[in-house]
CSV table of C-alpha atoms in Angstrom, one decimal:
chain,number,residue,atom,x,y,z
A,236,UNK,CA,0.0,0.0,0.0
A,237,UNK,CA,1.5,3.3,-1.0
A,238,UNK,CA,0.3,6.6,0.5
A,239,UNK,CA,1.5,10.2,0.5
A,240,UNK,CA,2.7,10.5,4.0
A,241,UNK,CA,2.9,13.6,6.2
A,242,UNK,CA,6.1,13.9,8.1
A,243,UNK,CA,4.8,16.5,10.5
A,244,UNK,CA,1.5,14.7,11.2
A,245,UNK,CA,2.2,11.2,12.5
A,246,UNK,CA,-1.5,10.4,12.5
A,247,UNK,CA,-1.5,10.2,8.7
A,248,UNK,CA,1.1,7.4,8.7
A,249,UNK,CA,-0.5,5.7,11.7
A,250,UNK,CA,-3.8,5.4,9.9
A,251,UNK,CA,-2.1,3.6,7.0
A,252,UNK,CA,-0.2,1.3,9.4
A,253,UNK,CA,-3.5,0.5,11.2
A,254,UNK,CA,-5.1,-0.6,7.9
A,255,UNK,CA,-2.0,-2.7,7.2
A,256,UNK,CA,-2.3,-4.3,10.6
A,257,UNK,CA,-5.9,-5.2,10.0
A,258,UNK,CA,-5.1,-6.8,6.7
A,259,UNK,CA,-2.3,-8.8,8.2
A,260,UNK,CA,-4.6,-10.1,10.9
A,261,UNK,CA,-7.1,-11.0,8.2
A,262,UNK,CA,-4.6,-13.5,6.7
A,263,UNK,CA,-5.7,-13.1,3.1
A,264,UNK,CA,-2.2,-12.0,2.0
A,265,UNK,CA,1.2,-13.5,2.5
A,266,UNK,CA,2.7,-10.1,3.3
A,267,UNK,CA,1.4,-6.6,3.7
A,268,UNK,CA,3.7,-3.6,3.6
A,269,UNK,CA,3.3,0.2,3.6
A,270,UNK,CA,5.3,2.9,1.7
A,271,UNK,CA,5.1,6.6,1.3
A,272,UNK,CA,6.0,9.2,-1.4
A,273,UNK,CA,7.1,11.9,1.0
A,274,UNK,CA,8.9,9.9,3.7
A,275,UNK,CA,10.5,6.5,4.3
A,276,UNK,CA,10.0,3.7,3.4
A,277,UNK,CA,9.9,4.6,-0.3
A,278,UNK,CA,7.9,2.4,-2.6
A,279,UNK,CA,10.9,0.8,-4.2
A,280,UNK,CA,12.4,0.0,-0.8
A,281,UNK,CA,9.2,-1.5,0.6
A,282,UNK,CA,8.9,-3.6,-2.6
A,283,UNK,CA,12.5,-4.8,-2.3
A,284,UNK,CA,11.7,-6.1,1.3
A,285,UNK,CA,8.8,-8.2,0.1
A,286,UNK,CA,9.3,-11.9,-0.9
A,287,UNK,CA,6.0,-12.6,-2.6
A,288,UNK,CA,5.2,-12.9,-6.3
A,289,UNK,CA,3.1,-11.5,-7.7
A,290,UNK,CA,2.9,-8.2,-5.8
A,291,UNK,CA,-0.2,-6.1,-5.8
A,292,UNK,CA,0.3,-2.3,-5.3
A,293,UNK,CA,-2.6,-0.4,-3.9
A,294,UNK,CA,-2.4,3.4,-4.3
A,295,UNK,CA,-3.9,5.0,-1.2
A,296,UNK,CA,-5.2,8.0,-3.0
A,297,UNK,CA,-8.8,9.1,-3.6
A,298,UNK,CA,-8.4,10.0,-7.3
A,299,UNK,CA,-6.5,8.7,-10.3
A,300,UNK,CA,-4.3,11.8,-10.6
A,301,UNK,CA,-0.9,13.2,-10.0
A,302,UNK,CA,0.2,11.1,-7.1
A,303,UNK,CA,-0.9,7.8,-8.6
A,304,UNK,CA,1.4,8.6,-11.5
A,305,UNK,CA,4.1,9.3,-8.9
A,306,UNK,CA,3.6,5.9,-7.5
A,307,UNK,CA,4.1,4.4,-10.9
A,308,UNK,CA,7.3,6.4,-11.5
A,309,UNK,CA,8.7,5.5,-8.0
A,310,UNK,CA,8.3,1.8,-8.6
A,311,UNK,CA,9.7,2.0,-12.1
A,312,UNK,CA,12.8,3.8,-10.9
A,313,UNK,CA,13.6,1.3,-8.2
A,314,UNK,CA,15.5,-2.0,-8.4
A,315,UNK,CA,13.5,-4.0,-6.0
A,316,UNK,CA,11.1,-5.6,-8.5
A,317,UNK,CA,13.5,-8.0,-10.1
A,318,UNK,CA,11.6,-10.6,-12.2
A,319,UNK,CA,8.5,-10.5,-10.0
A,320,UNK,CA,5.1,-9.8,-11.5
A,321,UNK,CA,3.9,-6.4,-10.3
A,322,UNK,CA,0.3,-5.1,-10.7
A,323,UNK,CA,-0.8,-1.7,-9.6
A,324,UNK,CA,-4.5,-1.6,-8.8
A,325,UNK,CA,-6.9,1.4,-9.1
A,326,UNK,CA,-6.6,4.1,-6.4
A,327,UNK,CA,-8.6,3.1,-3.4
A,328,UNK,CA,-10.9,6.2,-3.8
A,329,UNK,CA,-12.4,4.6,-7.0
A,330,UNK,CA,-13.3,1.3,-5.4
A,331,UNK,CA,-17.2,0.9,-5.4
A,332,UNK,CA,-17.2,-0.5,-1.9
A,333,UNK,CA,-16.0,2.8,-0.6
A,334,UNK,CA,-19.4,4.4,-1.3
A,335,UNK,CA,-21.0,2.1,1.3
A,336,UNK,CA,-18.3,3.0,3.9
A,337,UNK,CA,-19.0,6.7,3.3
A,338,UNK,CA,-22.7,6.1,3.8
A,339,UNK,CA,-22.3,4.1,6.9
A,340,UNK,CA,-19.9,6.6,8.4
A,341,UNK,CA,-22.3,9.5,7.7
A,342,UNK,CA,-25.2,7.6,9.2
A,343,UNK,CA,-23.2,6.7,12.3
A,344,UNK,CA,-22.3,10.4,12.7
A,345,UNK,CA,-26.0,11.3,12.5
A,346,UNK,CA,-26.9,8.7,15.0
A,347,UNK,CA,-24.2,9.8,17.4
A,348,UNK,CA,-25.1,13.5,17.0
A,349,UNK,CA,-28.8,13.0,17.3
A,350,UNK,CA,-29.6,14.1,13.7
A,351,UNK,CA,-32.2,12.6,11.4
A,352,UNK,CA,-30.5,11.6,8.1
A,353,UNK,CA,-33.6,12.5,6.1
A,354,UNK,CA,-33.4,16.0,7.3
A,355,UNK,CA,-29.6,16.3,7.1
A,356,UNK,CA,-27.4,16.9,4.0
A,357,UNK,CA,-24.3,14.9,3.2
A,358,UNK,CA,-21.4,16.8,1.9
A,359,UNK,CA,-18.5,14.8,0.5
A,360,UNK,CA,-15.4,17.0,0.7
A,361,UNK,CA,-12.4,16.4,-1.6
A,362,UNK,CA,-9.1,18.0,-2.5
A,363,UNK,CA,-9.9,19.3,-6.0
A,364,UNK,CA,-7.3,20.6,-8.4
A,365,UNK,CA,-7.9,23.0,-11.3
A,366,UNK,CA,-5.3,21.3,-13.4
A,367,UNK,CA,-7.1,17.9,-13.5
A,368,UNK,CA,-10.7,16.6,-13.3
A,369,UNK,CA,-9.6,13.5,-11.4
A,370,UNK,CA,-10.6,14.7,-7.9
A,371,UNK,CA,-13.9,16.0,-9.1
A,372,UNK,CA,-14.7,12.7,-11.0
A,373,UNK,CA,-13.8,10.7,-7.9
A,374,UNK,CA,-16.2,12.7,-5.7
A,375,UNK,CA,-19.0,12.3,-8.3
A,376,UNK,CA,-18.3,8.6,-8.4
A,377,UNK,CA,-19.6,8.4,-4.8
A,378,UNK,CA,-22.1,11.3,-4.6
A,379,UNK,CA,-24.2,10.1,-7.5
A,380,UNK,CA,-25.1,6.7,-6.0
A,381,UNK,CA,-25.4,8.2,-2.6
A,382,UNK,CA,-27.9,10.7,-3.8
A,383,UNK,CA,-29.8,8.0,-5.7
A,384,UNK,CA,-30.1,6.0,-2.5
A,385,UNK,CA,-32.2,8.8,-0.9
A,386,UNK,CA,-31.0,8.4,2.7
A,387,UNK,CA,-30.1,12.1,3.1
A,388,UNK,CA,-31.9,15.3,2.5
A,389,UNK,CA,-29.3,16.2,-0.1
A,390,UNK,CA,-26.0,14.9,-1.3
A,391,UNK,CA,-23.3,17.2,-2.8
A,392,UNK,CA,-19.5,17.6,-3.2
A,393,UNK,CA,-17.2,20.5,-2.4
A,394,UNK,CA,-13.5,21.0,-2.7
A,395,UNK,CA,-10.6,22.8,-1.1
A,396,UNK,CA,-8.8,23.9,-4.3
A,397,UNK,CA,-11.4,24.1,-7.1
A,398,UNK,CA,-15.0,25.2,-7.5
A,399,UNK,CA,-17.3,24.7,-5.9
A,400,UNK,CA,-15.5,25.5,-2.7
A,401,UNK,CA,-16.8,24.3,0.7
A,402,UNK,CA,-18.3,27.6,2.0
A,403,UNK,CA,-19.9,28.3,-1.4
A,404,UNK,CA,-21.6,24.9,-1.5
A,405,UNK,CA,-22.8,25.2,2.1
A,406,UNK,CA,-24.4,28.6,1.2
A,407,UNK,CA,-26.8,26.9,-1.3
A,408,UNK,CA,-28.0,24.2,1.0
A,409,UNK,CA,-30.2,24.5,4.1
A,410,UNK,CA,-30.4,22.2,7.1
A,411,UNK,CA,-27.9,20.4,9.3
A,412,UNK,CA,-24.9,18.8,7.5
A,413,UNK,CA,-22.7,15.8,7.9
A,414,UNK,CA,-19.4,16.2,6.1
A,415,UNK,CA,-17.2,13.2,5.1
A,416,UNK,CA,-13.6,13.9,4.0
A,417,UNK,CA,-12.7,12.0,0.8
A,418,UNK,CA,-9.1,11.7,1.9
A,419,UNK,CA,-6.9,8.6,2.4
A,420,UNK,CA,-5.5,9.6,5.7
A,421,UNK,CA,-5.8,12.4,8.3
A,422,UNK,CA,-3.1,14.7,6.9
A,423,UNK,CA,-3.1,18.4,6.7
A,424,UNK,CA,-6.0,18.8,4.3
A,425,UNK,CA,-8.4,16.4,6.2
A,426,UNK,CA,-7.3,17.4,9.7
A,427,UNK,CA,-6.9,21.2,9.3
A,428,UNK,CA,-8.0,22.7,6.1
A,429,UNK,CA,-11.5,21.0,5.9
A,430,UNK,CA,-12.5,22.0,9.5
A,431,UNK,CA,-11.4,25.5,8.8
A,432,UNK,CA,-13.4,25.7,5.6
A,433,UNK,CA,-16.5,24.2,7.3
A,434,UNK,CA,-16.2,26.7,10.1
A,435,UNK,CA,-16.6,29.5,7.5
A,436,UNK,CA,-20.1,28.3,6.8
A,437,UNK,CA,-22.1,31.4,5.6
A,438,UNK,CA,-25.1,30.0,7.5
A,439,UNK,CA,-23.1,29.6,10.7
A,440,UNK,CA,-25.2,29.6,13.8
A,441,UNK,CA,-28.3,28.4,12.0
A,442,UNK,CA,-27.4,24.7,12.0
A,443,UNK,CA,-25.0,22.0,13.1
A,444,UNK,CA,-22.2,20.6,11.0
A,445,UNK,CA,-20.7,17.2,11.9
A,446,UNK,CA,-17.4,16.3,10.4
A,447,UNK,CA,-16.3,12.7,10.3
A,448,UNK,CA,-12.6,13.3,9.2
A,449,UNK,CA,-10.8,11.4,6.5
A,450,UNK,CA,-12.7,8.3,5.3
A,451,UNK,CA,-9.4,6.5,4.8
A,452,UNK,CA,-9.0,6.2,8.5
A,453,UNK,CA,-12.2,4.2,8.9
A,454,UNK,CA,-11.5,0.6,10.0
A,455,UNK,CA,-13.8,-0.7,7.3
A,456,UNK,CA,-11.3,0.5,4.7
A,457,UNK,CA,-9.2,-2.7,5.3
A,458,UNK,CA,-12.1,-4.8,4.0
A,459,UNK,CA,-12.5,-2.5,1.0
A,460,UNK,CA,-8.9,-2.9,0.1
A,461,UNK,CA,-8.9,-6.7,0.5
A,462,UNK,CA,-12.1,-7.0,-1.6
A,463,UNK,CA,-10.7,-4.7,-4.3
A,464,UNK,CA,-7.4,-6.7,-4.5
A,465,UNK,CA,-9.3,-10.0,-4.7
A,466,UNK,CA,-11.6,-8.7,-7.4
A,467,UNK,CA,-8.7,-7.3,-9.4
A,468,UNK,CA,-6.8,-10.6,-9.1
A,469,UNK,CA,-9.9,-12.4,-10.5
A,470,UNK,CA,-10.2,-10.0,-13.4
A,471,UNK,CA,-12.9,-7.8,-12.0
A,472,UNK,CA,-11.1,-4.5,-12.0
A,473,UNK,CA,-13.8,-2.3,-13.6
A,474,UNK,CA,-14.4,0.7,-11.4
A,475,UNK,CA,-18.2,1.0,-11.8
A,476,UNK,CA,-21.0,0.7,-9.3
A,477,UNK,CA,-23.1,-2.4,-9.5
A,478,UNK,CA,-20.4,-4.7,-10.8
A,479,UNK,CA,-19.2,-7.7,-9.0
A,480,UNK,CA,-16.5,-8.1,-7.1
A,481,UNK,CA,-6.5,14.6,-5.1
A,482,UNK,CA,-4.3,15.3,-6.8
A,483,UNK,CA,-2.0,18.2,-7.0
A,484,UNK,CA,1.2,19.7,-5.9
A,485,UNK,CA,3.0,18.8,-2.6
A,486,UNK,CA,1.2,19.8,0.6
A,487,UNK,CA,2.5,23.1,2.1
A,488,UNK,CA,2.9,23.7,5.8
A,489,UNK,CA,-0.3,24.4,7.8
A,490,UNK,CA,-1.4,25.6,11.2
A,491,UNK,CA,-1.9,22.7,13.7
A,492,UNK,CA,-4.8,24.3,15.7
A,493,UNK,CA,-8.3,23.3,14.4
A,494,UNK,CA,-11.0,26.0,14.3
A,495,UNK,CA,-14.1,26.1,16.5
A,496,UNK,CA,-17.7,25.7,15.5
A,497,UNK,CA,-17.4,22.3,13.8
A,498,UNK,CA,-18.3,19.1,15.6
A,499,UNK,CA,-15.9,16.2,14.9
A,500,UNK,CA,-17.3,12.7,14.7
A,501,UNK,CA,-14.4,10.4,13.9
A,502,UNK,CA,-16.5,7.2,14.1
Protein backbone atom coordinates (compact mmCIF):
# COMPACT_ATOMS: atom_id res chain seq x y z
CA UNK A 1 0.00 0.00 0.00
CA UNK A 2 1.46 3.35 -1.03
CA UNK A 3 0.30 6.62 0.51
CA UNK A 4 1.47 10.20 0.46
CA UNK A 5 2.74 10.50 4.04
CA UNK A 6 2.85 13.64 6.16
CA UNK A 7 6.11 13.90 8.14
CA UNK A 8 4.78 16.55 10.54
CA UNK A 9 1.48 14.72 11.17
CA UNK A 10 2.22 11.19 12.49
CA UNK A 11 -1.48 10.39 12.54
CA UNK A 12 -1.49 10.17 8.75
CA UNK A 13 1.10 7.38 8.74
CA UNK A 14 -0.51 5.72 11.75
CA UNK A 15 -3.81 5.43 9.87
CA UNK A 16 -2.10 3.62 6.99
CA UNK A 17 -0.23 1.31 9.37
CA UNK A 18 -3.50 0.54 11.17
CA UNK A 19 -5.09 -0.59 7.90
CA UNK A 20 -2.04 -2.73 7.16
CA UNK A 21 -2.29 -4.34 10.61
CA UNK A 22 -5.95 -5.21 10.02
CA UNK A 23 -5.07 -6.77 6.67
CA UNK A 24 -2.27 -8.81 8.22
CA UNK A 25 -4.61 -10.12 10.90
CA UNK A 26 -7.11 -11.04 8.20
CA UNK A 27 -4.59 -13.47 6.75
CA UNK A 28 -5.67 -13.10 3.11
CA UNK A 29 -2.20 -12.03 1.95
CA UNK A 30 1.23 -13.53 2.46
CA UNK A 31 2.70 -10.10 3.25
CA UNK A 32 1.38 -6.57 3.71
CA UNK A 33 3.71 -3.57 3.56
CA UNK A 34 3.34 0.21 3.58
CA UNK A 35 5.29 2.86 1.69
CA UNK A 36 5.07 6.62 1.27
CA UNK A 37 5.96 9.17 -1.37
CA UNK A 38 7.11 11.91 1.02
CA UNK A 39 8.91 9.88 3.70
CA UNK A 40 10.46 6.46 4.32
CA UNK A 41 9.98 3.74 3.42
CA UNK A 42 9.94 4.64 -0.26
CA UNK A 43 7.86 2.42 -2.59
CA UNK A 44 10.93 0.80 -4.18
CA UNK A 45 12.45 0.04 -0.76
CA UNK A 46 9.24 -1.50 0.56
CA UNK A 47 8.92 -3.56 -2.59
CA UNK A 48 12.49 -4.85 -2.26
CA UNK A 49 11.73 -6.08 1.27
CA UNK A 50 8.82 -8.24 0.10
CA UNK A 51 9.32 -11.88 -0.88
CA UNK A 52 6.03 -12.65 -2.59
CA UNK A 53 5.23 -12.95 -6.29
CA UNK A 54 3.06 -11.47 -7.67
CA UNK A 55 2.94 -8.18 -5.77
CA UNK A 56 -0.23 -6.08 -5.81
CA UNK A 57 0.33 -2.34 -5.35
CA UNK A 58 -2.62 -0.39 -3.89
CA UNK A 59 -2.36 3.41 -4.29
CA UNK A 60 -3.88 4.95 -1.16
CA UNK A 61 -5.22 7.98 -2.99
CA UNK A 62 -8.76 9.10 -3.60
CA UNK A 63 -8.44 9.96 -7.30
CA UNK A 64 -6.53 8.74 -10.32
CA UNK A 65 -4.31 11.78 -10.64
CA UNK A 66 -0.85 13.18 -10.05
CA UNK A 67 0.17 11.08 -7.06
CA UNK A 68 -0.94 7.79 -8.63
CA UNK A 69 1.40 8.56 -11.53
CA UNK A 70 4.08 9.35 -8.94
CA UNK A 71 3.64 5.85 -7.47
CA UNK A 72 4.15 4.36 -10.92
CA UNK A 73 7.31 6.39 -11.46
CA UNK A 74 8.70 5.54 -8.03
CA UNK A 75 8.27 1.81 -8.59
CA UNK A 76 9.67 1.96 -12.12
CA UNK A 77 12.78 3.78 -10.90
CA UNK A 78 13.58 1.26 -8.16
CA UNK A 79 15.52 -1.98 -8.39
CA UNK A 80 13.46 -4.01 -5.96
CA UNK A 81 11.09 -5.55 -8.48
CA UNK A 82 13.47 -8.00 -10.10
CA UNK A 83 11.62 -10.58 -12.17
CA UNK A 84 8.49 -10.51 -10.04
CA UNK A 85 5.09 -9.78 -11.47
CA UNK A 86 3.86 -6.38 -10.33
CA UNK A 87 0.32 -5.12 -10.66
CA UNK A 88 -0.83 -1.66 -9.64
CA UNK A 89 -4.53 -1.56 -8.81
CA UNK A 90 -6.87 1.39 -9.14
CA UNK A 91 -6.62 4.06 -6.41
CA UNK A 92 -8.65 3.13 -3.36
CA UNK A 93 -10.89 6.18 -3.82
CA UNK A 94 -12.36 4.62 -6.98
CA UNK A 95 -13.35 1.31 -5.44
CA UNK A 96 -17.17 0.94 -5.42
CA UNK A 97 -17.16 -0.50 -1.89
CA UNK A 98 -15.96 2.84 -0.56
CA UNK A 99 -19.37 4.38 -1.28
CA UNK A 100 -20.95 2.10 1.31
CA UNK A 101 -18.28 3.03 3.86
CA UNK A 102 -19.02 6.74 3.28
CA UNK A 103 -22.75 6.13 3.76
CA UNK A 104 -22.29 4.08 6.93
CA UNK A 105 -19.89 6.61 8.41
CA UNK A 106 -22.28 9.48 7.70
CA UNK A 107 -25.24 7.57 9.17
CA UNK A 108 -23.22 6.71 12.27
CA UNK A 109 -22.30 10.38 12.73
CA UNK A 110 -25.96 11.33 12.46
CA UNK A 111 -26.95 8.71 15.03
CA UNK A 112 -24.21 9.78 17.43
CA UNK A 113 -25.05 13.46 16.97
CA UNK A 114 -28.80 13.01 17.26
CA UNK A 115 -29.57 14.09 13.68
CA UNK A 116 -32.20 12.60 11.39
CA UNK A 117 -30.48 11.64 8.09
CA UNK A 118 -33.58 12.48 6.06
CA UNK A 119 -33.39 16.05 7.33
CA UNK A 120 -29.60 16.28 7.07
CA UNK A 121 -27.40 16.94 4.05
CA UNK A 122 -24.33 14.87 3.19
CA UNK A 123 -21.36 16.84 1.91
CA UNK A 124 -18.46 14.83 0.45
CA UNK A 125 -15.36 17.00 0.69
CA UNK A 126 -12.38 16.36 -1.60
CA UNK A 127 -9.10 18.04 -2.47
CA UNK A 128 -9.88 19.31 -5.95
CA UNK A 129 -7.31 20.56 -8.42
CA UNK A 130 -7.91 22.97 -11.29
CA UNK A 131 -5.28 21.27 -13.42
CA UNK A 132 -7.09 17.91 -13.54
CA UNK A 133 -10.69 16.64 -13.30
CA UNK A 134 -9.58 13.54 -11.37
CA UNK A 135 -10.62 14.68 -7.88
CA UNK A 136 -13.94 16.00 -9.13
CA UNK A 137 -14.66 12.74 -10.96
CA UNK A 138 -13.79 10.71 -7.86
CA UNK A 139 -16.19 12.73 -5.73
CA UNK A 140 -18.98 12.32 -8.29
CA UNK A 141 -18.26 8.57 -8.41
CA UNK A 142 -19.61 8.44 -4.84
CA UNK A 143 -22.11 11.30 -4.63
CA UNK A 144 -24.24 10.10 -7.54
CA UNK A 145 -25.11 6.67 -6.04
CA UNK A 146 -25.40 8.21 -2.57
CA UNK A 147 -27.93 10.75 -3.84
CA UNK A 148 -29.83 8.02 -5.69
CA UNK A 149 -30.10 6.00 -2.46
CA UNK A 150 -32.19 8.80 -0.91
CA UNK A 151 -31.02 8.41 2.69
CA UNK A 152 -30.10 12.07 3.13
CA UNK A 153 -31.92 15.34 2.51
CA UNK A 154 -29.35 16.20 -0.13
CA UNK A 155 -25.95 14.93 -1.27
CA UNK A 156 -23.30 17.17 -2.78
CA UNK A 157 -19.54 17.55 -3.21
CA UNK A 158 -17.24 20.47 -2.45
CA UNK A 159 -13.52 21.04 -2.74
CA UNK A 160 -10.57 22.77 -1.14
CA UNK A 161 -8.80 23.90 -4.30
CA UNK A 162 -11.37 24.09 -7.07
CA UNK A 163 -14.98 25.17 -7.52
CA UNK A 164 -17.33 24.65 -5.87
CA UNK A 165 -15.49 25.54 -2.67
CA UNK A 166 -16.80 24.32 0.67
CA UNK A 167 -18.31 27.61 1.96
CA UNK A 168 -19.92 28.27 -1.43
CA UNK A 169 -21.59 24.87 -1.45
CA UNK A 170 -22.76 25.24 2.12
CA UNK A 171 -24.36 28.55 1.19
CA UNK A 172 -26.80 26.95 -1.26
CA UNK A 173 -28.01 24.15 1.04
CA UNK A 174 -30.21 24.50 4.12
CA UNK A 175 -30.38 22.21 7.13
CA UNK A 176 -27.87 20.36 9.26
CA UNK A 177 -24.87 18.83 7.52
CA UNK A 178 -22.67 15.78 7.94
CA UNK A 179 -19.39 16.17 6.05
CA UNK A 180 -17.17 13.23 5.08
CA UNK A 181 -13.60 13.87 3.99
CA UNK A 182 -12.67 12.03 0.78
CA UNK A 183 -9.05 11.71 1.92
CA UNK A 184 -6.93 8.62 2.35
CA UNK A 185 -5.48 9.64 5.74
CA UNK A 186 -5.80 12.41 8.34
CA UNK A 187 -3.10 14.66 6.89
CA UNK A 188 -3.08 18.44 6.74
CA UNK A 189 -5.99 18.78 4.33
CA UNK A 190 -8.36 16.45 6.18
CA UNK A 191 -7.33 17.41 9.71
CA UNK A 192 -6.89 21.18 9.35
CA UNK A 193 -8.03 22.68 6.06
CA UNK A 194 -11.46 21.04 5.90
CA UNK A 195 -12.52 21.98 9.46
CA UNK A 196 -11.37 25.54 8.80
CA UNK A 197 -13.44 25.73 5.61
CA UNK A 198 -16.49 24.20 7.29
CA UNK A 199 -16.21 26.74 10.09
CA UNK A 200 -16.57 29.47 7.45
CA UNK A 201 -20.14 28.32 6.77
CA UNK A 202 -22.14 31.35 5.56
CA UNK A 203 -25.11 29.97 7.48
CA UNK A 204 -23.10 29.61 10.67
CA UNK A 205 -25.21 29.61 13.82
CA UNK A 206 -28.31 28.37 11.99
CA UNK A 207 -27.38 24.69 11.97
CA UNK A 208 -24.99 21.98 13.08
CA UNK A 209 -22.17 20.58 10.97
CA UNK A 210 -20.73 17.18 11.90
CA UNK A 211 -17.37 16.33 10.36
CA UNK A 212 -16.25 12.70 10.28
CA UNK A 213 -12.65 13.32 9.21
CA UNK A 214 -10.76 11.37 6.54
CA UNK A 215 -12.67 8.33 5.28
CA UNK A 216 -9.37 6.50 4.78
CA UNK A 217 -8.99 6.18 8.55
CA UNK A 218 -12.22 4.19 8.89
CA UNK A 219 -11.48 0.59 10.00
CA UNK A 220 -13.82 -0.67 7.28
CA UNK A 221 -11.28 0.48 4.68
CA UNK A 222 -9.20 -2.66 5.25
CA UNK A 223 -12.10 -4.75 4.00
CA UNK A 224 -12.54 -2.47 0.99
CA UNK A 225 -8.87 -2.87 0.12
CA UNK A 226 -8.95 -6.65 0.52
CA UNK A 227 -12.08 -7.00 -1.62
CA UNK A 228 -10.68 -4.71 -4.32
CA UNK A 229 -7.42 -6.67 -4.52
CA UNK A 230 -9.26 -9.99 -4.68
CA UNK A 231 -11.62 -8.72 -7.39
CA UNK A 232 -8.74 -7.34 -9.45
CA UNK A 233 -6.85 -10.63 -9.09
CA UNK A 234 -9.87 -12.41 -10.55
CA UNK A 235 -10.16 -9.99 -13.43
CA UNK A 236 -12.92 -7.82 -11.96
CA UNK A 237 -11.09 -4.49 -11.98
CA UNK A 238 -13.75 -2.30 -13.62
CA UNK A 239 -14.40 0.73 -11.43
CA UNK A 240 -18.17 0.98 -11.81
CA UNK A 241 -20.95 0.71 -9.25
CA UNK A 242 -23.10 -2.38 -9.47
CA UNK A 243 -20.43 -4.73 -10.82
CA UNK A 244 -19.22 -7.74 -8.97
CA UNK A 245 -16.52 -8.14 -7.09
CA UNK A 246 -6.47 14.62 -5.14
CA UNK A 247 -4.30 15.26 -6.83
CA UNK A 248 -2.04 18.23 -7.04
CA UNK A 249 1.23 19.74 -5.88
CA UNK A 250 2.95 18.83 -2.60
CA UNK A 251 1.15 19.81 0.61
CA UNK A 252 2.48 23.08 2.13
CA UNK A 253 2.91 23.71 5.83
CA UNK A 254 -0.27 24.40 7.81
CA UNK A 255 -1.40 25.55 11.21
CA UNK A 256 -1.95 22.75 13.70
CA UNK A 257 -4.83 24.28 15.70
CA UNK A 258 -8.30 23.29 14.42
CA UNK A 259 -11.03 25.96 14.25
CA UNK A 260 -14.06 26.06 16.52
CA UNK A 261 -17.70 25.69 15.48
CA UNK A 262 -17.44 22.30 13.75
CA UNK A 263 -18.27 19.07 15.58
CA UNK A 264 -15.85 16.20 14.91
CA UNK A 265 -17.33 12.71 14.67
CA UNK A 266 -14.42 10.42 13.88
CA UNK A 267 -16.48 7.23 14.10
